[in-house]
Coordinates of C-alpha atoms in Angstrom, one line a residue:
M1 CA 13.4 -12.1 27.5
A2 CA 14.2 -8.5 28.2
G3 CA 17.9 -8.1 29.2
I4 CA 18.9 -11.6 28.3
P5 CA 21.7 -11.7 25.6
F6 CA 20.6 -13.6 22.5
D7 CA 23.5 -16.0 22.8
Q8 CA 22.2 -17.0 26.2
L9 CA 18.6 -17.8 25.3
E10 CA 17.4 -21.3 25.8
G11 CA 16.2 -23.6 23.0
S12 CA 17.4 -25.1 19.8
I13 CA 18.8 -23.8 16.6
W14 CA 19.0 -25.4 13.2
L15 CA 22.5 -25.2 11.9
D16 CA 23.7 -26.8 8.7
G17 CA 21.1 -29.5 8.7
K18 CA 21.3 -30.4 12.4
I19 CA 19.3 -29.3 15.4
I20 CA 21.7 -28.3 18.2
P21 CA 21.4 -26.6 21.6
W22 CA 21.1 -22.8 21.3
S23 CA 24.4 -22.3 23.2
E24 CA 26.3 -24.5 20.8
A25 CA 25.4 -22.5 17.7
Q26 CA 28.9 -20.9 17.2
V27 CA 31.0 -19.7 14.3
H28 CA 34.8 -18.9 14.1
V29 CA 36.0 -15.3 14.5
L30 CA 37.6 -15.6 11.1
T31 CA 34.3 -16.3 9.3
H32 CA 34.2 -14.4 6.0
G33 CA 30.6 -13.3 6.6
L34 CA 31.7 -11.4 9.8
H35 CA 34.6 -9.6 8.1
Y36 CA 33.3 -8.9 4.6
G37 CA 29.5 -8.9 5.0
S38 CA 29.0 -12.0 2.8
S39 CA 25.8 -12.9 4.6
V40 CA 22.1 -12.8 3.8
F41 CA 19.1 -13.2 6.0
E42 CA 15.4 -13.2 6.4
G43 CA 13.1 -11.9 9.2
Q44 CA 9.7 -13.6 9.4
R45 CA 6.9 -13.9 11.9
A46 CA 4.8 -16.8 13.0
Y47 CA 1.2 -16.2 14.1
G48 CA -0.8 -19.0 15.7
G49 CA 1.8 -21.6 14.8
E50 CA 2.0 -20.7 11.1
I51 CA 4.8 -18.6 9.5
F52 CA 3.4 -15.8 7.4
K53 CA 4.4 -16.0 3.7
L54 CA 7.2 -18.5 4.5
E55 CA 7.6 -19.6 0.9
E56 CA 8.1 -16.0 -0.2
H57 CA 10.7 -15.3 2.5
T58 CA 12.6 -18.5 1.6
K59 CA 12.5 -17.7 -2.1
R60 CA 14.0 -14.3 -1.4
L61 CA 16.7 -15.8 0.8
H62 CA 17.9 -17.9 -2.1
A63 CA 17.7 -14.9 -4.5
S64 CA 19.6 -12.7 -2.0
A65 CA 22.4 -15.3 -1.9
E66 CA 22.6 -15.5 -5.7
V67 CA 22.9 -11.7 -5.9
L68 CA 26.0 -12.0 -3.6
G69 CA 27.4 -14.7 -5.7
F70 CA 26.8 -17.9 -3.7
T71 CA 24.3 -20.7 -3.6
I72 CA 22.6 -21.9 -0.5
P73 CA 23.0 -25.7 -0.5
W74 CA 19.6 -26.5 0.9
T75 CA 16.4 -26.4 -1.2
E76 CA 13.5 -24.0 -0.5
E77 CA 11.5 -27.0 0.6
Q78 CA 14.2 -28.1 3.1
I79 CA 14.5 -24.6 4.5
N80 CA 10.7 -24.2 4.8
D81 CA 10.6 -27.6 6.7
A82 CA 13.4 -26.5 8.9
C83 CA 11.7 -23.2 9.8
K84 CA 8.5 -25.1 10.8
Q85 CA 10.7 -27.6 12.7
M86 CA 12.2 -24.7 14.7
L87 CA 8.7 -23.5 15.8
A88 CA 7.8 -27.0 17.0
Q89 CA 11.2 -27.7 18.6
N90 CA 11.0 -24.5 20.6
N91 CA 7.3 -24.8 21.5
L92 CA 6.5 -21.5 19.8
T93 CA 3.3 -20.4 18.2
D94 CA 3.7 -16.6 17.9
A95 CA 7.4 -15.9 17.2
Y96 CA 10.0 -14.3 15.1
L97 CA 12.3 -16.4 12.9
R98 CA 15.7 -15.6 11.5
P99 CA 17.2 -17.7 8.7
V100 CA 20.8 -16.5 7.9
A101 CA 23.3 -17.8 5.4
W102 CA 27.0 -16.9 5.2
R103 CA 30.4 -17.7 3.7
G104 CA 32.6 -19.7 6.1
S105 CA 36.3 -19.5 7.1
E106 CA 38.3 -21.6 4.6
M107 CA 39.6 -18.4 2.9
M108 CA 40.2 -15.0 4.5
G109 CA 40.3 -12.2 2.1
I110 CA 38.1 -10.4 -0.4
S111 CA 38.1 -13.5 -2.6
A112 CA 36.4 -16.5 -0.9
Q113 CA 35.5 -18.8 -3.7
A114 CA 36.2 -22.0 -1.7
N115 CA 34.4 -21.1 1.4
T116 CA 31.7 -23.4 2.7
I117 CA 28.2 -21.8 2.7
H118 CA 26.5 -22.2 6.0
L119 CA 22.8 -21.8 7.0
A120 CA 21.2 -21.3 10.4
I121 CA 17.6 -20.9 11.5
A122 CA 16.6 -19.5 14.9
A123 CA 13.2 -18.8 16.3
W124 CA 12.2 -17.0 19.5
E125 CA 9.4 -15.1 21.1
W126 CA 9.5 -11.4 20.0
P127 CA 6.6 -9.0 20.6
S128 CA 5.8 -6.1 18.3
Y129 CA 8.9 -4.1 17.2
F130 CA 7.3 -1.0 18.7
S131 CA 5.2 -1.0 21.9
P132 CA 1.3 -1.0 21.6
E133 CA 1.3 2.5 23.1
E134 CA 3.8 3.8 20.5
R135 CA 1.9 2.2 17.6
L136 CA -1.5 3.8 18.7
K137 CA -0.2 7.3 19.0
G138 CA 2.4 7.0 16.2
I139 CA 6.2 6.7 16.5
R140 CA 8.6 9.6 16.0
L141 CA 11.3 9.4 13.3
D142 CA 14.4 11.5 12.9
M143 CA 16.0 12.3 9.5
A144 CA 18.9 10.0 8.9
E145 CA 22.3 11.3 8.0
Y146 CA 23.1 8.4 5.6
R147 CA 21.2 7.7 2.4
R148 CA 20.3 4.5 0.6
P149 CA 23.1 4.1 -2.0
D150 CA 22.9 4.4 -5.8
P151 CA 21.6 1.0 -7.1
K152 CA 24.7 0.9 -9.3
T153 CA 26.9 0.8 -6.2
A154 CA 25.1 -1.7 -4.0
P155 CA 23.1 -5.0 -4.4
F156 CA 19.9 -3.5 -3.1
K157 CA 17.7 -6.4 -4.2
S158 CA 19.5 -8.6 -1.8
K159 CA 18.6 -8.7 1.9
A160 CA 22.3 -8.6 2.6
A161 CA 23.7 -8.0 6.1
G162 CA 26.2 -5.4 4.9
L163 CA 23.5 -3.1 3.6
Y164 CA 22.2 -2.7 7.2
M165 CA 25.4 -1.1 8.5
I166 CA 24.1 2.4 7.8
C167 CA 20.7 1.5 9.1
T168 CA 22.1 0.6 12.5
I169 CA 24.2 3.8 12.6
S170 CA 21.1 5.8 11.7
K171 CA 18.8 4.1 14.2
H172 CA 21.2 4.4 17.0
A173 CA 21.7 8.1 16.3
A174 CA 17.9 8.6 16.2
E175 CA 17.4 6.7 19.5
A176 CA 20.1 8.8 21.1
K177 CA 17.9 11.9 20.4
G178 CA 14.7 10.3 21.7
Y179 CA 13.3 9.1 18.4
S180 CA 12.2 5.5 17.7
D181 CA 13.7 5.3 14.2
A182 CA 15.0 7.4 11.3
L183 CA 13.8 8.1 7.8
M184 CA 16.4 7.5 5.1
L185 CA 16.5 9.4 1.8
D186 CA 17.8 7.8 -1.4
W187 CA 21.0 8.7 -3.2
Q188 CA 19.2 11.5 -5.0
G189 CA 17.7 13.0 -1.9
R190 CA 14.2 11.5 -2.3
V191 CA 12.2 9.7 0.4
A192 CA 13.3 6.0 0.6
E193 CA 12.5 4.1 3.7
A194 CA 13.1 3.8 7.5
T195 CA 16.1 1.8 8.7
G196 CA 14.3 -1.5 8.7
A197 CA 10.8 -0.8 7.3
N198 CA 9.1 0.7 4.2
V199 CA 7.2 3.9 4.5
F200 CA 3.7 4.9 3.3
F201 CA 1.9 8.3 3.3
I202 CA -1.8 9.2 3.0
K203 CA -3.4 12.2 1.5
D204 CA -7.0 12.8 0.5
G205 CA -7.9 9.1 1.0
A206 CA -5.1 7.8 -1.2
I207 CA -1.8 6.1 -0.3
H208 CA 1.6 7.1 -1.7
T209 CA 4.8 5.1 -1.3
P210 CA 8.3 5.5 -2.8
I211 CA 9.3 3.3 -5.7
A212 CA 11.5 0.5 -4.4
D213 CA 14.3 0.9 -6.9
C214 CA 17.3 1.4 -4.5
F215 CA 16.0 -0.4 -1.4
L216 CA 14.3 -3.7 -0.6
D217 CA 10.7 -4.2 -1.9
G218 CA 9.5 -5.6 1.3
I219 CA 7.1 -8.6 1.5
T220 CA 5.0 -6.8 4.0
R221 CA 5.1 -3.7 1.7
R222 CA 3.6 -5.8 -1.1
T223 CA 1.1 -7.3 1.2
V224 CA -0.2 -4.0 2.5
I225 CA -0.4 -2.6 -1.1
D226 CA -2.5 -5.6 -2.1
L227 CA -4.7 -5.2 1.0
A228 CA -5.3 -1.5 0.4
R229 CA -6.2 -2.0 -3.3
A230 CA -8.5 -4.8 -2.3
R231 CA -10.3 -2.2 -0.2
G232 CA -10.6 0.1 -3.2
I233 CA -8.0 2.5 -1.8
E234 CA -5.8 4.1 -4.5
V235 CA -2.1 3.2 -4.0
T236 CA 0.5 5.1 -6.0
E237 CA 4.2 4.1 -6.1
R238 CA 6.2 7.2 -7.1
R239 CA 9.1 9.5 -6.4
I240 CA 8.4 11.5 -3.2
M241 CA 10.5 14.5 -2.3
P242 CA 11.1 15.3 1.4
E243 CA 9.2 18.6 1.3
E244 CA 6.1 16.8 0.2
M245 CA 5.8 15.3 3.6
E246 CA 4.4 18.6 4.8
G247 CA 1.2 18.0 2.8
F248 CA 0.6 14.3 3.9
E249 CA -2.0 13.7 6.6
Q250 CA -1.0 10.2 7.8
C251 CA 2.1 8.0 7.6
F252 CA 2.9 4.4 8.6
L253 CA 5.7 1.9 8.3
T254 CA 5.6 -1.7 7.2
G255 CA 7.8 -4.7 7.8
S256 CA 7.8 -8.2 9.2
A257 CA 9.2 -6.8 12.5
A258 CA 7.3 -3.5 12.4
E259 CA 4.1 -5.0 11.0
V260 CA 2.0 -1.9 10.3
T261 CA 3.1 1.0 12.6
P262 CA 1.7 4.6 12.3
V263 CA 4.1 7.5 12.4
S264 CA 3.3 10.8 14.1
E265 CA 6.5 12.7 13.3
I266 CA 9.4 12.7 10.8
G267 CA 11.8 15.5 11.5
P268 CA 9.9 18.7 11.2
Y269 CA 6.8 17.1 9.7
S270 CA 3.8 15.9 11.7
F271 CA 1.1 13.3 11.0
V272 CA -2.0 12.1 12.8
P273 CA -2.8 8.3 12.6
G274 CA -6.3 8.1 11.1
D275 CA -8.8 5.7 9.7
I276 CA -6.8 4.4 6.8
S277 CA -3.8 3.7 9.0
K278 CA -5.9 1.9 11.5
L279 CA -7.7 0.0 8.8
M280 CA -4.3 -1.2 7.4
I281 CA -3.3 -2.4 10.9
E282 CA -6.5 -4.3 11.2
D283 CA -6.4 -5.8 7.7
Y284 CA -2.8 -6.8 8.1
M285 CA -3.3 -8.4 11.5
A286 CA -6.3 -10.3 10.1
A287 CA -4.3 -11.4 7.0
V288 CA -1.4 -12.9 9.1
Q289 CA -3.7 -15.1 11.2
P290 CA -3.9 -18.8 10.1
A291 CA -7.0 -19.7 8.2
K292 CA -9.5 -21.4 10.4
E293 CA -10.8 -24.7 9.1
E294 CA -14.5 -24.8 9.0
L295 CA -15.9 -27.6 11.1
L296 CA -18.5 -29.6 9.3
V297 CA -21.2 -30.8 11.7
A298 CA -23.3 -33.6 10.6
S299 CA -27.0 -32.9 10.8

């Protein structure tokens, strides 16, 4: 897939209730979602033919749209079925899925009350967000120029396309300097998240992670917190100041795309991937695998 533009991939896409050839999934240039960011999406992975936490992702998609003031005209059950259909239609077992909903083109302006709400679902093969080599040694993060906005100024509980503009800017700037990603502070200068993943730190056998009160409380984030606590590892959600990073021993990112990825460097701060980071990788990868049905053998 490397080097092939996404609009030229082969396969099928679910668009507004119909399965169409990949190349025919088009929208008009005057689509409101393109001009004004009235779009929400999900990113989810399938392992062994099953989509991990599909129901939670679809529920969040609906909730994201409601925060932006529109209703997706397909039920959660219909969307779940369509996602599964896309896996089967494209002969995929390990894949990435992207449901996306947006306001159409009936009205062009800030107000778009009469615009049709569209929904598309695509699925494709996509390996780990970071290479295996990067994950094992830990990726390097720069410090982002932009911050996550004050929750009174942005709908942070929505996985809204517009909120990712500063993430793209920050990630591009980091990559231009040789980093894999960037760490963003929140509006008050506290540690928030990476550009598309939540962040965790480890010190003295305990895990610390920022409170998700101005950025998305990721589904993978919640999964890893539950996995750690099930192991008896203490997890504290709290305010973390940038200078505290000097005292942390390990760091890792979480997200549907990033999965669990250790970090070796954030700006001037260094970390060494250790046992807890590796354990979280192993536990998460075990959790995402489909449950194997036990075969009953008659005696």
